[in-house]
Amino acid sequence: MSHTLNLTINGTAQEVTLDDPRVTLLDLLRERLHLTGTKKGCDRGQCGACTVLVNGRRMNACLALALSHDGAEITTIEGLAQGGELHPVQAAFIEHDGMQCGYCTPGQIMSAVGLIAEAQAGADPERIREGMSGNICRCAAYAGITAAVLQATETLTEEAERA
Amino acid sequence: MKPFDYIRPERLGQALSEGAKPGSAYLAGGTNLLDLMKTGAARPERLVDITRLPGLDRWEWGKDGGLRIGAMVRNSDAAHDPDIAAAFPAMAEALLSGASGQLRNAATMGGNVMQQTRCHFFADPFSPCNRRAPGAGCAAQGSDRRGFAVLGGSDACIATHPSDLCVALAALDAVVEIAGPEGLRETPLTDFHLLPGTGPEGHTRLAPGELIIALRLPAAAAGFRHHARYLKLRDRTSFAFALVSATALLRIEDGVIAEARLALGGVAPKPWRATAAEALLQGARPDADSFARAAEAALQGAAGHDAKITLAKRLAARALTQAARGTPARVPALPGSVHSGETAHV
Ligand SMILES: Cc1cc2nc3c(=O)[nH]c(=O)nc-3n(C[C@H](O)[C@H](O)[C@H](O)COP(=O)(O)OP(=O)(O)OC[C@H]3O[C@@H](n4cnc5c(N)ncnc54)[C@H](O)[C@@H]3O)c2cc1C
Ligand code: SF4
Ligand code: FES
Ligand code: FES
């Protein structure tokens, strides 16, 4: 039996038909919609490479059954930059060298966007490190990642205050 | 992954009748179930998705100050709510010490209580495991016992219950509300999980088809809010399961312990309430001696890994000491950690 689900992905509404209910959100994005920015590291919830926003909240796409998220708004790394301008978290990762090989980076950036929206860590580096612990970086670019999230937090807070 | 049928009921009654059919499994956040389906340890024929059932994704306060949390409330939402964290700080700290930010956003309260052991032999369908395949044997016996039970295990199974939340719930006298074909029933969380005995395959009292609909925290549990801690030792400071953990709750009146609660995690096949230790503490002074005696009592009869038993005693005493000092104003930056923010800055 095939199943149809409706998703808004990076702002665009899409109807997707699945011939098999076993598809995870991660495999749907990568294998069927060819949005390969979201990475598969462990496929078990242990590394964070697959982090996307589901209705604005960061989640591991590898442990999300696509069908269970029918109706959701999904944001992936491809949907962050607006009109050719990088998202403040993306810009901060570049400025602070928050990466080496780059494989974990889309997940790190999506996780940071989610963390900042949760507004629990603020500008405390210890809370930022703790809040980012679901994203493993094999290259250990952690120092740059923490600095980038700190700066992006400041930028986004200033932007919010001005708005 | 074995193929399955997918059903997404929108009413509780429909979910219960679908869930009662053989081969069914309820799908909540999916963070444990999908993981085990990928390894082949879980092989449901039908997934009954409970994410759309009305009313399960919220909590409500009783007039007396008790709290009823719907089974589909996400771990992060319960932990980050300021009122919940103020009344039940050890539960908030336990939740935030578990898994990662992403996982807590998906993980539900009901799913956390129902999660399976992390015994790696259980997850690997090629290892003999009585819990997954009754009668097959237990690959963990004779292996290094560091990650296994030192209390409450049996020859059939020595797996630990991995939940942090449940350790706090056990100490708080939480109640599990269950819906089933016969209507509603409830059971104390401390009775909900089973010891393995000779048949470890059923790890809770939930009958097939039954559904957890809510967890209830009695008003009296908020009486410990001024002296509450959850501590967790693990192989890295964040994003790791407990080697040993402890919830310590105290009510201190006129310099004497009026009431104490102590529960341990990582040491037993179920969240382990240490009632003998609690009895020793009642009426005692909140000092190092009392806490050391309580910790001894909590691990009375423990066997299987000496270093782990020593660690558990020390952690229990440390959690009691920190609870006596007073609940931190906010859940610490490193929830559950024995390090209080003095880690080297990279
Ligand atoms: C990498 C990783 C690290 C983790 N670290 C920790 C940790 O440190 N501490 C910790 O405590 N946990 C940890 N977890 C476990 C996590 O907390 C659980 O996976 C999660 O709580 C399960 O909730 P869920 O909603 O995703 O459940 P699901 O995966 O959807 O379900 C789990 C089980 O519960 C059943 N179920 C779900 N809801 C109900 C209900 N309402 N009634 C009856 N049955 C139900 C399902 O049928 C299934 O058998 C970790 C998980 C991962 C993947
Ligand atoms: S300890 Fe329990 S879960 Fe682990 S292999 Fe033995 S029977 Fe299975
Ligand atoms: S691929 Fe999802 S957490 Fe590793
Ligand atoms: S940059 Fe290489 S894994 Fe993080």
Coordinates of C-alpha atoms and ligand atoms in Angstrom, one line a residue:
Chain A
M1 CA 0.0 0.0 0.0
S2 CA 1.4 3.4 -0.9
H3 CA 1.2 6.4 1.4
T4 CA 1.0 10.1 0.6
L5 CA 2.3 12.8 2.8
N6 CA 2.5 16.5 2.6
L7 CA 5.6 18.4 3.7
T8 CA 6.7 21.9 3.5
I9 CA 10.4 21.7 2.8
N10 CA 12.4 24.9 2.9
G11 CA 9.3 26.9 2.4
T12 CA 7.9 24.9 -0.6
A13 CA 4.9 22.7 -0.1
Q14 CA 5.4 19.2 -1.5
E15 CA 3.3 16.1 -1.8
V16 CA 5.3 12.9 -1.6
T17 CA 4.1 9.4 -2.3
L18 CA 5.9 6.5 -0.6
D19 CA 5.7 2.9 -1.7
D20 CA 7.2 1.8 1.5
P21 CA 6.5 3.1 5.0
R22 CA 10.0 2.3 6.2
V23 CA 11.5 5.5 4.8
T24 CA 13.1 7.8 7.4
L25 CA 13.0 11.6 7.0
L26 CA 16.7 11.5 6.3
D27 CA 16.4 9.0 3.5
L28 CA 13.5 10.9 2.1
L29 CA 15.5 14.1 1.9
R30 CA 18.6 12.6 0.6
E31 CA 17.6 9.7 -1.6
R32 CA 14.2 10.8 -2.9
L33 CA 14.3 14.6 -2.9
H34 CA 18.0 14.8 -3.6
L35 CA 18.6 17.3 -0.8
T36 CA 22.0 15.8 0.1
G37 CA 23.1 18.7 2.4
T38 CA 21.8 16.8 5.3
K39 CA 24.3 14.0 6.1
K40 CA 24.1 10.5 7.3
G41 CA 26.8 9.6 9.8
C42 CA 25.6 6.9 12.2
D43 CA 21.9 6.5 11.2
R44 CA 21.3 5.7 14.9
G45 CA 20.9 9.1 16.6
Q46 CA 24.4 9.1 17.9
C47 CA 26.2 11.8 15.8
G48 CA 23.9 14.6 14.9
A49 CA 25.0 14.8 11.2
C50 CA 21.4 14.4 10.1
T51 CA 20.0 17.3 12.2
V52 CA 17.2 19.3 10.6
L53 CA 14.4 21.5 11.9
V54 CA 11.0 20.0 12.2
N55 CA 8.4 22.7 12.8
G56 CA 11.3 24.9 14.0
R57 CA 12.7 22.3 16.4
R58 CA 16.0 20.5 15.8
M59 CA 15.7 16.7 15.5
N60 CA 17.7 13.7 14.2
A61 CA 16.2 13.0 10.7
C62 CA 17.6 9.4 10.9
L63 CA 15.3 8.4 13.8
A64 CA 12.3 10.2 12.4
L65 CA 9.8 8.1 10.4
A66 CA 8.9 10.3 7.4
L67 CA 5.2 9.3 7.5
S68 CA 4.9 10.3 11.2
H69 CA 5.8 13.8 10.2
D70 CA 3.0 14.3 7.6
G71 CA 2.1 18.0 7.6
A72 CA 5.4 19.2 9.1
E73 CA 7.5 22.1 8.0
I74 CA 11.1 20.9 7.5
T75 CA 14.1 23.2 7.2
T76 CA 17.4 21.8 6.0
I77 CA 20.8 23.4 5.5
E78 CA 19.7 24.2 1.8
G79 CA 16.9 26.4 3.2
L80 CA 18.9 28.6 5.6
A81 CA 20.5 31.2 3.2
Q82 CA 18.0 33.8 2.1
G83 CA 18.3 35.6 -1.3
G84 CA 21.9 34.6 -1.7
E85 CA 22.8 35.9 1.8
L86 CA 24.2 33.4 4.4
H87 CA 22.3 32.8 7.6
P88 CA 24.2 34.4 10.6
V89 CA 25.0 30.9 11.9
Q90 CA 26.5 29.9 8.5
A91 CA 28.5 33.2 8.4
A92 CA 29.8 32.7 11.9
F93 CA 30.9 29.1 11.2
I94 CA 33.0 30.4 8.3
E95 CA 34.4 33.4 10.2
H96 CA 35.5 31.2 13.2
D97 CA 36.7 28.1 11.2
G98 CA 34.0 26.0 12.8
M99 CA 34.9 23.0 10.5
Q100 CA 37.7 21.0 9.0
C101 CA 36.5 18.3 6.7
G102 CA 32.9 19.7 6.8
Y103 CA 31.0 16.5 7.0
C104 CA 29.4 17.3 10.3
T105 CA 28.9 20.9 9.5
P106 CA 25.3 21.0 8.1
G107 CA 24.2 19.1 11.2
Q108 CA 26.2 21.4 13.5
I109 CA 24.7 24.5 11.8
M110 CA 21.1 23.2 12.0
S111 CA 21.6 22.2 15.6
A112 CA 23.0 25.7 16.4
V113 CA 20.0 27.3 14.8
G114 CA 17.7 25.1 16.9
L115 CA 19.7 25.7 20.1
I116 CA 19.6 29.5 19.7
A117 CA 15.9 29.3 19.1
E118 CA 15.5 27.3 22.3
A119 CA 17.0 30.3 24.2
Q120 CA 18.4 28.1 27.0
A121 CA 22.1 28.5 26.5
G122 CA 22.4 32.3 26.0
A123 CA 26.0 33.5 25.8
D124 CA 27.4 30.9 28.3
P125 CA 30.1 28.9 26.5
E126 CA 29.5 26.0 28.9
R127 CA 25.8 25.8 28.1
I128 CA 26.6 26.1 24.4
R129 CA 29.0 23.2 24.5
E130 CA 26.5 21.2 26.5
G131 CA 23.7 22.2 24.1
M132 CA 25.7 21.1 21.1
S133 CA 26.8 17.8 22.6
G134 CA 24.4 15.9 20.2
N135 CA 26.7 16.8 17.3
I136 CA 30.0 14.9 17.1
C137 CA 32.8 16.4 15.1
R138 CA 35.4 13.8 14.1
C139 CA 37.8 16.6 13.2
A140 CA 37.3 18.1 16.7
A141 CA 36.6 21.6 15.4
Y142 CA 34.8 22.2 18.7
A143 CA 36.6 25.4 19.7
G144 CA 35.6 27.1 16.4
I145 CA 32.1 25.7 16.7
T146 CA 31.6 27.1 20.2
A147 CA 33.0 30.5 19.1
A148 CA 30.7 30.5 16.1
V149 CA 27.6 29.7 18.0
L150 CA 28.4 32.4 20.6
Q151 CA 28.8 35.0 17.9
A152 CA 25.7 33.9 16.0
T153 CA 23.7 34.1 19.3
E154 CA 24.8 37.7 19.7
T155 CA 24.1 38.6 16.0
L156 CA 20.6 37.0 16.2
T157 CA 19.8 38.6 19.5
E158 CA 20.8 42.0 18.2
E159 CA 18.7 41.4 15.0
A160 CA 15.7 40.4 17.2
E161 CA 16.1 43.5 19.3
R162 CA 16.2 45.8 16.3
A163 CA 13.1 44.2 14.7
Chain B
M1 CA 14.3 -3.4 8.5
K2 CA 11.4 -5.8 8.4
P3 CA 8.5 -4.4 6.4
F4 CA 5.5 -3.2 8.4
D5 CA 2.0 -1.6 8.0
Y6 CA 1.6 1.9 9.2
I7 CA -1.5 3.1 10.9
R8 CA -2.1 6.6 12.3
P9 CA -5.2 6.7 14.5
E10 CA -6.7 10.0 15.6
R11 CA -8.7 8.6 18.6
L12 CA -7.6 6.8 21.7
G13 CA -10.2 4.0 21.2
Q14 CA -9.0 3.3 17.7
A15 CA -5.3 3.3 18.8
L16 CA -6.1 0.7 21.5
S17 CA -7.9 -1.6 19.2
E18 CA -5.2 -1.3 16.6
G19 CA -2.5 -1.7 19.3
A20 CA -4.2 -4.9 20.6
K21 CA -3.7 -6.7 17.2
P22 CA -0.8 -9.1 17.3
G23 CA 2.6 -7.8 16.0
S24 CA 1.7 -4.2 16.7
A25 CA 4.0 -1.6 18.3
Y26 CA 3.2 2.0 19.3
L27 CA 5.3 4.6 17.7
A28 CA 5.9 7.8 19.7
G29 CA 9.1 9.8 19.0
G30 CA 10.6 6.7 17.4
T31 CA 14.1 7.4 18.9
N32 CA 14.3 4.0 20.6
L33 CA 11.9 1.9 18.5
L34 CA 13.3 2.9 15.0
D35 CA 16.8 2.3 16.3
L36 CA 16.0 -1.2 17.4
M37 CA 14.1 -1.9 14.2
K38 CA 17.1 -0.9 12.2
T39 CA 19.3 -3.5 14.0
G40 CA 16.6 -6.1 13.7
A41 CA 16.1 -6.4 17.5
A42 CA 12.6 -5.1 17.1
R43 CA 10.5 -6.6 14.3
P44 CA 6.9 -5.2 14.6
E45 CA 4.5 -6.0 11.8
R46 CA 2.4 -2.9 12.3
L47 CA 3.3 0.5 13.7
V48 CA 0.5 2.3 15.4
D49 CA 1.6 6.0 15.4
I50 CA 0.3 7.7 18.5
T51 CA 1.6 11.2 17.7
R52 CA -1.9 12.4 16.6
L53 CA -3.9 11.3 19.6
P54 CA -5.7 14.3 21.1
G55 CA -4.8 15.6 24.6
L56 CA -1.7 13.5 25.3
D57 CA 0.8 16.2 24.4
R58 CA 0.1 18.6 27.3
W59 CA 0.3 18.8 31.0
E60 CA -2.0 20.1 33.7
W61 CA -1.6 21.1 37.3
G62 CA -3.9 19.8 40.0
K63 CA -5.5 22.2 42.5
D64 CA -3.3 20.6 45.2
G65 CA -0.1 21.3 43.2
G66 CA 0.3 17.8 41.7
L67 CA 1.2 17.5 38.1
R68 CA -0.2 15.3 35.3
I69 CA 2.1 15.0 32.2
G70 CA 0.6 13.6 29.1
A71 CA 2.6 10.6 27.6
M72 CA 3.3 12.5 24.4
V73 CA 4.9 15.6 26.0
R74 CA 8.4 15.8 24.7
N75 CA 11.3 15.4 27.1
S76 CA 12.7 18.9 26.3
D77 CA 9.3 20.7 26.8
A78 CA 8.8 19.2 30.3
A79 CA 12.4 19.9 31.3
H80 CA 12.4 23.5 30.1
D81 CA 9.1 24.6 31.6
P82 CA 10.0 26.9 34.5
D83 CA 7.1 25.8 36.7
I84 CA 7.9 22.1 36.3
A85 CA 11.6 22.7 36.9
A86 CA 10.8 24.7 40.0
A87 CA 8.5 22.1 41.5
F88 CA 10.4 19.0 40.4
P89 CA 14.0 20.2 39.8
A90 CA 15.5 16.7 40.0
M91 CA 13.2 15.5 37.2
A92 CA 14.3 18.5 35.0
E93 CA 17.9 17.8 35.7
A94 CA 17.5 14.1 35.0
L95 CA 15.8 14.8 31.7
L96 CA 18.4 17.3 30.6
S97 CA 21.3 15.0 31.5
G98 CA 19.8 12.4 29.1
A99 CA 20.5 12.0 25.4
S100 CA 21.0 15.2 23.3
G101 CA 19.1 18.4 22.5
Q102 CA 17.8 16.9 19.3
L103 CA 16.8 13.6 20.8
R104 CA 15.0 15.2 23.7
N105 CA 13.0 17.3 21.2
A106 CA 11.7 14.0 19.8
A107 CA 11.6 11.7 22.8
T108 CA 8.3 11.5 24.7
M109 CA 7.7 11.0 28.4
G110 CA 5.9 7.7 27.7
G111 CA 8.6 6.5 25.3
N112 CA 11.3 7.3 27.8
V113 CA 9.6 5.2 30.5
M114 CA 9.1 2.3 27.9
Q115 CA 12.6 2.5 26.4
Q116 CA 14.5 -0.8 26.2
T117 CA 17.8 -1.6 27.8
R118 CA 21.0 -0.5 26.0
C119 CA 22.6 -3.9 26.5
H120 CA 24.4 -4.2 23.2
F121 CA 23.7 -8.0 23.0
F122 CA 20.0 -7.2 23.1
A123 CA 20.3 -4.8 20.2
D124 CA 22.3 -7.3 18.1
P125 CA 20.0 -10.1 16.8
F126 CA 23.0 -12.4 16.3
S127 CA 23.8 -12.6 20.1
P128 CA 21.9 -14.9 22.4
C129 CA 19.6 -12.8 24.6
N130 CA 16.8 -14.1 26.8
R131 CA 15.2 -10.7 26.8
R132 CA 14.9 -10.6 23.0
A133 CA 14.5 -14.3 22.3
P134 CA 13.3 -16.1 25.5
G135 CA 15.4 -19.2 26.2
A136 CA 18.3 -18.3 23.9
G137 CA 20.7 -17.6 26.8
C138 CA 22.4 -14.4 27.9
A139 CA 25.6 -13.3 26.1
A140 CA 26.3 -10.8 28.9
Q141 CA 27.0 -13.4 31.6
G142 CA 30.7 -13.8 31.9
S143 CA 31.5 -10.6 30.0
D144 CA 32.8 -7.5 31.8
R145 CA 30.0 -6.5 34.1
R146 CA 30.8 -2.8 34.3
G147 CA 27.8 -1.8 32.1
F148 CA 25.5 -4.3 33.8
A149 CA 23.4 -4.7 36.9
V150 CA 24.9 -5.1 40.3
L151 CA 21.5 -5.2 42.0
G152 CA 18.3 -7.1 40.9
G153 CA 19.8 -9.1 38.0
S154 CA 19.4 -12.8 37.6
D155 CA 21.1 -15.7 35.7
A156 CA 18.7 -15.0 32.9
C157 CA 19.5 -11.3 32.4
I158 CA 21.7 -8.6 34.0
A159 CA 20.8 -5.7 31.7
T160 CA 20.2 -2.3 33.3
H161 CA 17.3 0.1 32.7
P162 CA 18.9 3.1 30.9
S163 CA 16.4 5.9 31.6
D164 CA 17.5 9.0 33.6
L165 CA 14.0 10.3 33.8
C166 CA 12.7 7.1 35.5
V167 CA 15.3 7.4 38.3
A168 CA 13.8 10.8 39.2
L169 CA 10.3 9.5 38.8
A170 CA 10.9 6.6 41.1
A171 CA 12.2 9.0 43.9
L172 CA 9.2 11.3 43.3
D173 CA 6.6 8.5 43.8
A174 CA 5.3 9.1 40.2
V175 CA 2.2 7.2 39.1
V176 CA 1.8 5.7 35.6
E177 CA -1.7 6.1 34.0
I178 CA -2.5 3.3 31.6
A179 CA -5.4 2.9 29.1
G180 CA -6.3 -0.5 27.8
P181 CA -9.2 -2.5 26.4
E182 CA -10.7 -2.8 29.9
G183 CA -10.5 0.9 30.6
L184 CA -8.1 2.9 32.7
R185 CA -5.8 1.7 35.4
E186 CA -2.7 3.1 37.2
T187 CA 0.4 1.8 38.9
P188 CA 3.3 3.3 40.9
L189 CA 6.3 3.9 38.7
T190 CA 8.4 1.8 41.2
D191 CA 6.2 -1.2 40.4
F192 CA 5.9 -0.6 36.7
H193 CA 9.3 -2.0 35.6
L194 CA 10.0 -5.7 36.3
L195 CA 13.0 -7.5 37.5
P196 CA 14.2 -10.2 35.1
G197 CA 13.8 -13.3 37.3
T198 CA 13.6 -16.3 34.9
G199 CA 11.7 -14.4 32.2
P200 CA 13.2 -11.1 31.3
E201 CA 11.3 -10.7 28.0
G202 CA 8.5 -8.6 29.5
H203 CA 10.3 -5.6 31.1
T204 CA 7.2 -3.7 32.3
R205 CA 3.7 -4.4 33.6
L206 CA 2.1 -3.1 30.4
A207 CA 0.0 -5.8 28.8
P208 CA 0.0 -6.1 25.0
G209 CA -2.1 -3.3 23.5
E210 CA -2.1 -1.2 26.7
L211 CA -0.9 2.4 26.3
I212 CA 0.6 4.8 28.8
I213 CA -1.5 8.0 28.7
A214 CA 0.1 10.1 31.4
L215 CA 2.6 10.3 34.3
R216 CA 1.4 11.8 37.6
L217 CA 3.6 13.5 40.2
P218 CA 1.9 13.9 43.5
A219 CA 1.8 17.3 45.2
A220 CA 3.9 15.9 48.1
A221 CA 6.8 15.3 45.7
A222 CA 7.1 19.1 45.3
G223 CA 7.9 19.3 49.0
F224 CA 11.4 18.2 48.2
R225 CA 12.1 21.1 45.7
H226 CA 14.5 22.9 48.0
H227 CA 16.8 19.9 48.4
A228 CA 16.9 18.0 45.1
R229 CA 19.7 16.7 42.9
Y230 CA 20.2 14.3 40.1
L231 CA 23.8 13.2 39.5
K232 CA 25.0 11.0 36.7
L233 CA 28.5 9.4 36.1
R234 CA 29.2 8.5 32.5
D235 CA 32.1 8.0 30.2
R236 CA 31.9 11.5 28.9
T237 CA 30.2 14.5 30.6
S238 CA 27.4 14.8 28.1
F239 CA 25.5 12.6 25.6
A240 CA 26.2 9.3 27.3
F241 CA 24.1 6.8 29.2
A242 CA 24.6 6.5 33.0
L243 CA 27.2 4.2 34.4
V244 CA 25.6 5.0 37.7
S245 CA 23.2 7.8 38.6
A246 CA 21.3 9.0 41.7
T247 CA 18.3 11.1 42.5
A248 CA 18.5 12.5 46.1
L249 CA 15.6 14.4 47.6
L250 CA 15.5 15.7 51.2
R251 CA 13.1 17.6 53.4
I252 CA 15.1 19.2 56.2
E253 CA 13.4 20.7 59.2
D254 CA 15.2 22.3 62.1
G255 CA 18.5 20.9 60.9
V256 CA 17.2 17.3 60.8
I257 CA 16.1 15.2 57.8
A258 CA 12.4 14.9 58.1
E259 CA 12.1 12.8 54.9
A260 CA 14.6 11.4 52.4
R261 CA 14.3 9.8 49.0
L262 CA 17.0 8.1 47.1
A263 CA 16.9 6.3 43.8
L264 CA 19.7 4.9 41.7
G265 CA 20.1 4.4 38.0
G266 CA 22.5 2.3 35.9
V267 CA 22.8 -0.3 38.6
A268 CA 19.7 -2.5 38.2
P269 CA 17.2 -3.7 35.6
K270 CA 14.8 -1.1 36.9
P271 CA 15.0 2.3 38.4
W272 CA 16.2 1.4 41.9
R273 CA 14.5 3.0 44.9
A274 CA 16.7 2.6 48.0
T275 CA 14.1 2.4 50.7
A276 CA 16.5 1.0 53.4
A277 CA 18.8 4.1 52.9
E278 CA 15.7 6.4 53.2
A279 CA 14.7 4.8 56.5
L280 CA 18.2 5.3 57.9
L281 CA 18.1 9.0 56.9
Q282 CA 14.8 9.8 58.5
G283 CA 15.5 11.8 61.7
A284 CA 19.3 11.9 61.0
R285 CA 21.5 15.0 60.7
P286 CA 22.3 15.9 57.0
D287 CA 26.0 15.2 57.4
A288 CA 28.7 13.1 55.8
D289 CA 28.3 10.3 58.3
S290 CA 24.6 9.9 57.7
F291 CA 25.1 10.0 54.0
A292 CA 27.9 7.4 54.0
R293 CA 25.7 5.1 56.0
A294 CA 22.8 5.6 53.7
A295 CA 25.0 4.9 50.7
E296 CA 26.2 1.6 52.2
A297 CA 22.6 0.6 52.9
A298 CA 21.6 1.5 49.3
L299 CA 24.2 -0.9 47.8
Q300 CA 23.6 -3.6 50.4
G301 CA 23.8 -7.0 48.6
A302 CA 25.2 -5.6 45.4
A303 CA 27.5 -7.9 43.5
G304 CA 29.2 -8.3 40.1
H305 CA 31.6 -5.4 39.7
D306 CA 33.4 -4.0 42.8
A307 CA 34.5 -0.7 41.3
K308 CA 31.1 0.0 40.0
I309 CA 29.6 -0.7 43.5
T310 CA 32.1 1.7 45.0
L311 CA 31.3 4.4 42.5
A312 CA 27.6 4.0 43.1
K313 CA 28.1 4.4 46.9
R314 CA 30.2 7.5 46.4
L315 CA 27.7 9.0 43.9
A316 CA 24.8 8.3 46.2
A317 CA 26.6 10.1 49.1
R318 CA 27.6 12.9 46.8
A319 CA 24.0 13.4 45.5
L320 CA 22.7 13.5 49.1
T321 CA 25.4 16.0 50.1
Q322 CA 24.6 18.2 47.2
A323 CA 20.8 18.0 47.9
A324 CA 21.5 19.0 51.5
R325 CA 23.3 22.1 50.3
G326 CA 20.3 23.1 48.4
T327 CA 18.8 22.9 44.9
P328 CA 20.8 25.1 42.4
A329 CA 18.8 28.2 41.3
R330 CA 18.8 26.8 37.8
V331 CA 19.5 23.4 36.3
P332 CA 23.4 23.5 36.1
A333 CA 25.1 24.2 32.8
L334 CA 26.3 20.6 32.8
P335 CA 23.1 18.7 34.0
G336 CA 23.8 15.8 36.3
S337 CA 27.5 16.4 36.2
V338 CA 29.7 16.2 39.2
H339 CA 31.8 18.9 37.6
S340 CA 30.3 22.3 38.2
G341 CA 31.4 24.3 35.3
E342 CA 35.2 24.4 36.1
T343 CA 36.1 22.4 32.9
A344 CA 39.1 23.7 31.0
H345 CA 38.1 26.1 28.2
V346 CA 39.3 24.7 24.9
Ligands
LIG1 C1 22.0 8.1 21.0 C2 21.0 8.1 22.1 C3 21.3 8.5 23.4 C4 20.4 8.4 24.4 N1 20.8 8.8 25.7 C5 19.9 8.7 26.7 C6 20.3 9.1 28.0 O1 21.4 9.5 28.3 N2 19.3 8.9 29.0 C7 18.1 8.5 28.7 O2 17.3 8.4 29.7 N3 17.7 8.1 27.5 C8 18.6 8.2 26.5 N4 18.2 7.9 25.2 C9 16.9 7.2 25.0 C10 15.8 8.1 24.8 O3 15.5 8.8 26.0 C11 14.6 7.2 24.3 O4 14.9 6.7 23.1 C12 13.3 8.0 24.3 O5 13.0 8.6 25.5 C13 12.2 7.2 23.8 O6 11.1 7.9 23.6 P1 10.3 7.9 22.1 O7 9.1 8.8 22.3 O8 11.3 8.3 21.0 O9 9.9 6.4 22.1 P2 9.7 5.4 20.9 O10 11.0 5.1 20.3 O11 8.7 5.9 19.9 O12 9.2 4.2 21.7 C14 10.0 3.4 22.6 C15 9.1 2.2 23.1 O13 8.1 2.7 23.9 C16 6.8 2.3 23.4 N5 5.9 3.4 23.7 C17 6.1 4.7 23.3 N6 5.2 5.5 23.9 C18 4.3 4.6 24.5 C19 3.1 4.8 25.3 N7 2.6 6.1 25.5 N8 2.5 3.7 25.8 C20 3.0 2.5 25.6 N9 4.2 2.3 24.9 C21 4.8 3.3 24.4 C22 7.1 2.0 21.9 O14 6.2 1.0 21.4 C23 8.5 1.4 22.0 O15 8.5 0.1 22.4 C24 19.1 7.9 24.1 C25 18.7 7.6 22.9 C26 19.6 7.6 21.8 C27 19.2 7.2 20.5
SF4_2 S1 21.8 -9.0 29.9 FE1 19.6 -9.3 29.4 S2 19.4 -8.0 27.5 FE2 21.6 -8.4 27.8 S3 22.1 -10.3 26.6 FE3 21.6 -10.9 28.7 S4 19.4 -11.4 28.5 FE4 19.8 -10.1 26.8
FES3 S1 22.9 10.1 11.2 FE1 21.4 10.8 12.5 S2 22.4 11.1 14.4 FE2 24.0 10.2 13.1
FES4 S1 34.5 19.1 10.4 FE1 35.1 17.0 10.0 S2 33.7 15.9 11.3 FE2 33.4 18.0 11.9

